[in-house]
mmCIF file of C-alpha atoms in Angstrom:
data_model
loop_
_atom_site.group_PDB
_atom_site.id
_atom_site.type_symbol
_atom_site.label_atom_id
_atom_site.label_comp_id
_atom_site.label_asym_id
_atom_site.label_seq_id
_atom_site.Cartn_x
_atom_site.Cartn_y
_atom_site.Cartn_z
ATOM 1 C CA UNK A 1 172.614 116.045 154.412
ATOM 2 C CA UNK A 2 171.561 119.590 153.607
ATOM 3 C CA UNK A 3 168.704 119.548 151.142
ATOM 4 C CA UNK A 4 167.494 122.543 149.211
ATOM 5 C CA UNK A 5 164.159 122.229 147.491
ATOM 6 C CA UNK A 6 161.861 124.575 145.711
ATOM 7 C CA UNK A 7 158.859 125.358 147.902
ATOM 8 C CA UNK A 8 155.874 123.594 146.459
ATOM 9 C CA UNK A 9 152.465 125.233 146.734
ATOM 10 C CA UNK A 10 149.958 122.384 146.747
ATOM 11 C CA UNK A 11 146.720 123.365 145.001
ATOM 12 C CA UNK A 12 143.622 121.199 144.979
ATOM 13 C CA UNK A 13 141.974 121.140 141.546
ATOM 14 C CA UNK A 14 138.585 119.555 141.032
ATOM 15 C CA UNK A 15 138.223 117.388 137.950
ATOM 16 C CA UNK A 16 135.008 117.935 135.989
ATOM 17 C CA UNK A 17 133.764 115.098 133.811
ATOM 18 C CA UNK A 18 131.850 116.422 130.818
ATOM 19 C CA UNK A 19 129.004 114.079 129.829
ATOM 20 C CA UNK A 20 127.148 114.700 126.536
ATOM 21 C CA UNK A 21 123.565 115.668 127.400
ATOM 22 C CA UNK A 22 122.277 113.590 124.498
ATOM 23 C CA UNK A 23 123.498 110.441 126.207
ATOM 24 C CA UNK A 24 121.231 110.818 129.244
ATOM 25 C CA UNK A 25 117.892 112.158 130.385
ATOM 26 C CA UNK A 26 117.435 115.685 131.717
ATOM 27 C CA UNK A 27 117.314 114.332 135.321
ATOM 28 C CA UNK A 28 120.464 112.367 134.766
ATOM 29 C CA UNK A 29 122.101 115.389 133.242
ATOM 30 C CA UNK A 30 121.090 117.493 136.223
ATOM 31 C CA UNK A 31 122.464 114.901 138.652
ATOM 32 C CA UNK A 32 125.700 114.729 136.707
ATOM 33 C CA UNK A 33 126.151 118.494 136.772
ATOM 34 C CA UNK A 34 125.296 118.645 140.491
ATOM 35 C CA UNK A 35 127.753 115.874 141.316
ATOM 36 C CA UNK A 36 130.487 117.505 139.271
ATOM 37 C CA UNK A 37 129.836 120.887 140.885
ATOM 38 C CA UNK A 38 129.867 119.312 144.339
ATOM 39 C CA UNK A 39 133.159 117.534 143.616
ATOM 40 C CA UNK A 40 134.749 120.717 142.346
ATOM 41 C CA UNK A 41 133.574 122.670 145.388
ATOM 42 C CA UNK A 42 134.914 120.012 147.758
ATOM 43 C CA UNK A 43 138.262 120.059 146.021
ATOM 44 C CA UNK A 44 138.461 123.831 146.208
ATOM 45 C CA UNK A 45 137.670 123.723 149.941
ATOM 46 C CA UNK A 46 140.484 121.248 150.679
ATOM 47 C CA UNK A 47 143.244 123.166 152.471
ATOM 48 C CA UNK A 48 146.612 123.359 150.742
ATOM 49 C CA UNK A 49 149.239 121.084 152.262
ATOM 50 C CA UNK A 50 152.305 122.577 153.969
ATOM 51 C CA UNK A 51 155.076 123.273 151.455
ATOM 52 C CA UNK A 52 158.349 121.436 151.641
ATOM 53 C CA UNK A 53 161.104 123.351 153.464
ATOM 54 C CA UNK A 54 163.546 125.243 151.270
ATOM 55 C CA UNK A 55 166.384 123.896 153.413
ATOM 56 C CA UNK A 56 166.696 121.238 156.081
ATOM 57 C CA UNK A 57 169.506 119.938 158.313
ATOM 58 C CA UNK A 58 168.177 116.906 160.220
ATOM 59 C CA UNK A 59 171.305 116.472 162.380
ATOM 60 C CA UNK A 60 173.278 119.415 163.771
ATOM 61 C CA UNK A 61 175.815 117.330 165.685
ATOM 62 C CA UNK A 62 178.520 118.457 163.238
ATOM 63 C CA UNK A 63 178.281 122.089 164.490
ATOM 64 C CA UNK A 64 179.282 124.833 163.902
ATOM 65 C CA UNK A 65 178.270 127.601 166.367
ATOM 66 C CA UNK A 66 176.021 130.439 167.460
ATOM 67 C CA UNK A 67 177.837 133.757 167.755
ATOM 68 C CA UNK A 68 176.373 136.780 169.536
ATOM 69 C CA UNK A 69 177.872 140.181 168.739
ATOM 70 C CA UNK A 70 177.479 141.878 172.109
ATOM 71 C CA UNK A 71 175.600 145.172 172.050
ATOM 72 C CA UNK A 72 177.427 148.177 173.575
ATOM 73 C CA UNK A 73 174.354 148.900 175.682
ATOM 74 C CA UNK A 74 174.631 145.439 177.257
ATOM 75 C CA UNK A 75 178.351 145.619 177.949
ATOM 76 C CA UNK A 76 177.892 149.147 179.291
ATOM 77 C CA UNK A 77 175.167 147.961 181.641
ATOM 78 C CA UNK A 78 177.459 145.190 182.910
ATOM 79 C CA UNK A 79 180.176 147.744 183.628
ATOM 80 C CA UNK A 80 177.725 149.970 185.487
ATOM 81 C CA UNK A 81 176.642 147.006 187.605
ATOM 82 C CA UNK A 82 180.231 145.962 188.260
ATOM 83 C CA UNK A 83 179.750 142.664 186.398
ATOM 84 C CA UNK A 84 182.528 141.078 184.375
ATOM 85 C CA UNK A 85 181.454 138.807 181.480
ATOM 86 C CA UNK A 86 183.285 135.584 180.748
ATOM 87 C CA UNK A 87 182.862 132.220 179.092
ATOM 88 C CA UNK A 88 182.092 128.735 180.369
ATOM 89 C CA UNK A 89 183.273 125.440 178.900
ATOM 90 C CA UNK A 90 183.802 125.472 175.139
ATOM 91 C CA UNK A 91 182.500 129.007 174.585
ATOM 92 C CA UNK A 92 184.912 131.687 173.351
ATOM 93 C CA UNK A 93 184.901 135.482 173.635
ATOM 94 C CA UNK A 94 186.839 137.567 171.124
ATOM 95 C CA UNK A 95 186.419 140.796 169.153
ATOM 96 C CA UNK A 96 183.197 141.660 170.921
ATOM 97 C CA UNK A 97 181.460 138.377 170.068
ATOM 98 C CA UNK A 98 180.801 135.339 172.210
ATOM 99 C CA UNK A 99 180.541 131.965 170.462
ATOM 100 C CA UNK A 100 178.788 128.814 171.634
ATOM 101 C CA UNK A 101 179.533 125.575 169.698
ATOM 102 C CA UNK A 102 176.461 123.740 168.384
ATOM 103 C CA UNK A 103 176.311 120.183 169.714
ATOM 104 C CA UNK A 104 173.073 118.784 168.287
ATOM 105 C CA UNK A 105 169.505 119.312 167.169
ATOM 106 C CA UNK A 106 167.842 119.893 163.815
ATOM 107 C CA UNK A 107 166.518 122.813 161.783
ATOM 108 C CA UNK A 108 164.117 123.449 158.905
ATOM 109 C CA UNK A 109 163.853 126.675 156.916
ATOM 110 C CA UNK A 110 161.003 127.783 154.667
ATOM 111 C CA UNK A 111 160.863 130.800 152.402
ATOM 112 C CA UNK A 112 159.517 133.691 154.516
ATOM 113 C CA UNK A 113 155.769 134.040 154.152
ATOM 114 C CA UNK A 114 155.102 130.422 153.198
ATOM 115 C CA UNK A 115 155.042 128.948 156.729
ATOM 116 C CA UNK A 116 154.759 130.588 160.141
ATOM 117 C CA UNK A 117 157.194 130.315 161.855
ATOM 118 C CA UNK A 118 159.471 129.822 158.862
ATOM 119 C CA UNK A 119 162.426 128.559 160.957
ATOM 120 C CA UNK A 120 161.678 125.528 163.129
ATOM 121 C CA UNK A 121 163.662 122.954 165.075
ATOM 122 C CA UNK A 122 166.082 122.794 167.991
ATOM 123 C CA UNK A 123 169.666 124.045 168.245
ATOM 124 C CA UNK A 124 171.606 122.694 171.219
ATOM 125 C CA UNK A 125 174.768 124.090 172.836
ATOM 126 C CA UNK A 126 175.658 121.670 175.628
ATOM 127 C CA UNK A 127 178.839 122.289 177.623
ATOM 128 C CA UNK A 128 179.217 126.009 177.058
ATOM 129 C CA UNK A 129 177.814 129.278 178.335
ATOM 130 C CA UNK A 130 178.194 132.819 179.607
ATOM 131 C CA UNK A 131 179.458 133.811 183.057
ATOM 132 C CA UNK A 132 178.876 137.038 184.990
ATOM 133 C CA UNK A 133 181.139 137.780 187.959
ATOM 134 C CA UNK A 134 180.932 140.371 190.726
ATOM 135 C CA UNK A 135 183.381 139.912 193.586
ATOM 136 C CA UNK A 136 183.063 136.340 194.841
ATOM 137 C CA UNK A 137 179.695 135.763 193.152
ATOM 138 C CA UNK A 138 179.743 133.943 189.827
ATOM 139 C CA UNK A 139 176.599 133.283 187.795
ATOM 140 C CA UNK A 140 176.857 130.851 184.885
ATOM 141 C CA UNK A 141 174.213 130.640 182.149
ATOM 142 C CA UNK A 142 174.916 127.343 180.382
ATOM 143 C CA UNK A 143 173.656 124.576 178.069
ATOM 144 C CA UNK A 144 171.691 126.854 175.763
ATOM 145 C CA UNK A 145 168.865 125.345 173.731
ATOM 146 C CA UNK A 146 167.365 127.514 170.974
ATOM 147 C CA UNK A 147 163.811 126.871 169.796
ATOM 148 C CA UNK A 148 163.404 129.109 166.731
ATOM 149 C CA UNK A 149 159.739 128.152 166.448
ATOM 150 C CA UNK A 150 158.900 129.740 169.812
ATOM 151 C CA UNK A 151 161.672 132.386 169.712
ATOM 152 C CA UNK A 152 162.979 131.262 173.093
ATOM 153 C CA UNK A 153 166.422 130.302 174.385
ATOM 154 C CA UNK A 154 166.442 128.090 177.466
ATOM 155 C CA UNK A 155 169.306 126.925 179.640
ATOM 156 C CA UNK A 156 170.575 126.184 183.130
ATOM 157 C CA UNK A 157 171.717 128.683 185.762
ATOM 158 C CA UNK A 158 174.524 128.006 188.225
ATOM 159 C CA UNK A 159 175.391 130.340 191.121
ATOM 160 C CA UNK A 160 178.802 129.697 192.696
ATOM 161 C CA UNK A 161 178.701 126.133 191.408
ATOM 162 C CA UNK A 162 175.195 125.342 192.670
ATOM 163 C CA UNK A 163 172.210 124.905 190.359
ATOM 164 C CA UNK A 164 169.771 127.805 190.696
ATOM 165 C CA UNK A 165 167.479 126.954 187.775
ATOM 166 C CA UNK A 166 167.190 124.266 185.114
ATOM 167 C CA UNK A 167 165.772 124.598 181.617
ATOM 168 C CA UNK A 168 164.743 128.197 182.311
ATOM 169 C CA UNK A 169 163.874 130.763 179.655
ATOM 170 C CA UNK A 170 167.009 132.931 179.676
ATOM 171 C CA UNK A 171 166.705 134.962 176.500
ATOM 172 C CA UNK A 172 163.927 136.054 174.160
ATOM 173 C CA UNK A 173 164.729 135.982 170.453
ATOM 174 C CA UNK A 174 163.405 138.651 168.102
ATOM 175 C CA UNK A 175 163.493 137.262 164.571
ATOM 176 C CA UNK A 176 161.936 140.283 162.857
ATOM 177 C CA UNK A 177 165.437 141.395 161.883
ATOM 178 C CA UNK A 178 166.469 137.951 160.621
ATOM 179 C CA UNK A 179 168.109 137.993 157.196
ATOM 180 C CA UNK A 180 167.363 135.374 154.507
ATOM 181 C CA UNK A 181 169.236 132.076 154.752
ATOM 182 C CA UNK A 182 172.722 132.401 153.253
ATOM 183 C CA UNK A 183 175.302 129.873 152.109
ATOM 184 C CA UNK A 184 178.649 130.099 153.891
ATOM 185 C CA UNK A 185 182.093 128.611 153.286
ATOM 186 C CA UNK A 186 183.042 124.994 154.003
ATOM 187 C CA UNK A 187 179.532 123.548 153.539
ATOM 188 C CA UNK A 188 177.757 125.823 155.985
ATOM 189 C CA UNK A 189 174.456 127.680 156.101
ATOM 190 C CA UNK A 190 174.059 130.964 157.956
ATOM 191 C CA UNK A 191 171.106 132.581 159.713
ATOM 192 C CA UNK A 192 172.032 136.091 160.771
ATOM 193 C CA UNK A 193 170.227 139.002 162.401
ATOM 194 C CA UNK A 194 168.164 137.639 165.308
ATOM 195 C CA UNK A 195 168.192 139.975 168.304
ATOM 196 C CA UNK A 196 168.886 138.332 171.676
ATOM 197 C CA UNK A 197 167.220 139.970 174.687
ATOM 198 C CA UNK A 198 167.235 139.284 178.426
ATOM 199 C CA UNK A 199 164.102 137.412 179.481
ATOM 200 C CA UNK A 200 161.949 138.285 182.463
ATOM 201 C CA UNK A 201 163.115 135.101 184.210
ATOM 202 C CA UNK A 202 166.816 135.857 183.687
ATOM 203 C CA UNK A 203 166.389 139.476 184.777
ATOM 204 C CA UNK A 204 164.770 138.339 188.021
ATOM 205 C CA UNK A 205 167.498 135.779 188.721
ATOM 206 C CA UNK A 206 170.311 138.252 188.074
ATOM 207 C CA UNK A 207 168.695 141.026 190.104
ATOM 208 C CA UNK A 208 168.131 138.783 193.100
ATOM 209 C CA UNK A 209 171.621 137.273 192.914
ATOM 210 C CA UNK A 210 173.476 140.561 192.569
ATOM 211 C CA UNK A 211 171.103 142.498 194.821
ATOM 212 C CA UNK A 212 170.013 145.046 192.220
ATOM 213 C CA UNK A 213 166.989 146.006 190.166
ATOM 214 C CA UNK A 214 168.949 147.394 187.231
ATOM 215 C CA UNK A 215 168.701 144.335 184.950
ATOM 216 C CA UNK A 216 165.575 144.917 182.899
ATOM 217 C CA UNK A 217 163.648 142.371 180.802
ATOM 218 C CA UNK A 218 164.087 143.093 177.114
ATOM 219 C CA UNK A 219 167.628 144.443 177.491
ATOM 220 C CA UNK A 220 169.354 143.831 174.152
ATOM 221 C CA UNK A 221 172.290 141.457 174.623
ATOM 222 C CA UNK A 222 173.342 141.405 170.985
ATOM 223 C CA UNK A 223 172.666 140.091 167.496
ATOM 224 C CA UNK A 224 173.060 136.392 166.756
ATOM 225 C CA UNK A 225 174.634 134.628 163.796
ATOM 226 C CA UNK A 226 173.870 130.911 163.642
ATOM 227 C CA UNK A 227 176.238 128.906 161.433
ATOM 228 C CA UNK A 228 175.431 125.230 160.874
ATOM 229 C CA UNK A 229 177.369 122.530 159.069
ATOM 230 C CA UNK A 230 175.511 121.020 156.130
ATOM 231 C CA UNK A 231 178.077 118.298 155.409
#
């Protein structure tokens, strides 16, 4: 279930017990004041507990997908290199966006500024991916796994059907452009605006495979929109 809660800021408040001075000696009164002051200070020093997430989806097996609107600079670079993009498995490519169905994981979202990072969890995309083809060489980047807490997207790399890398960091995610969590149609929640960039590992793999040095780390692939089912 998708739960939306108000973020709770936990504040420790020390309780002072006021004891009439007439009921005790001056020493006793002093001890009482000291003890009360000490208790209040200890309470004030207790760190605030982590607030509850504003939204949480503990099971993402109901989908929906992660869509990446491909940047013209990325598609232009592919053309210059003679690479043709395509899809693998259940992924689709249409209207300049490539979509990867979500197959599992979980996600928590806090109001920005209350927790760092304010989006945490795992978003899995097994059985789909992106292909790049030049002549008889086909590279497949598949089985994407997004970790929003570390801003990394990992996956497997296949070259002409043979595994070249497993669970490698393929893309870096820049969440500084992420928009606030939005509610979508059909019981969905939407996180939009994260920039997807080629990682150093992926750049090295592509350059060595296609015998070039033109694929640079940090190349903007596109902007992601993550839509998850909350039903």
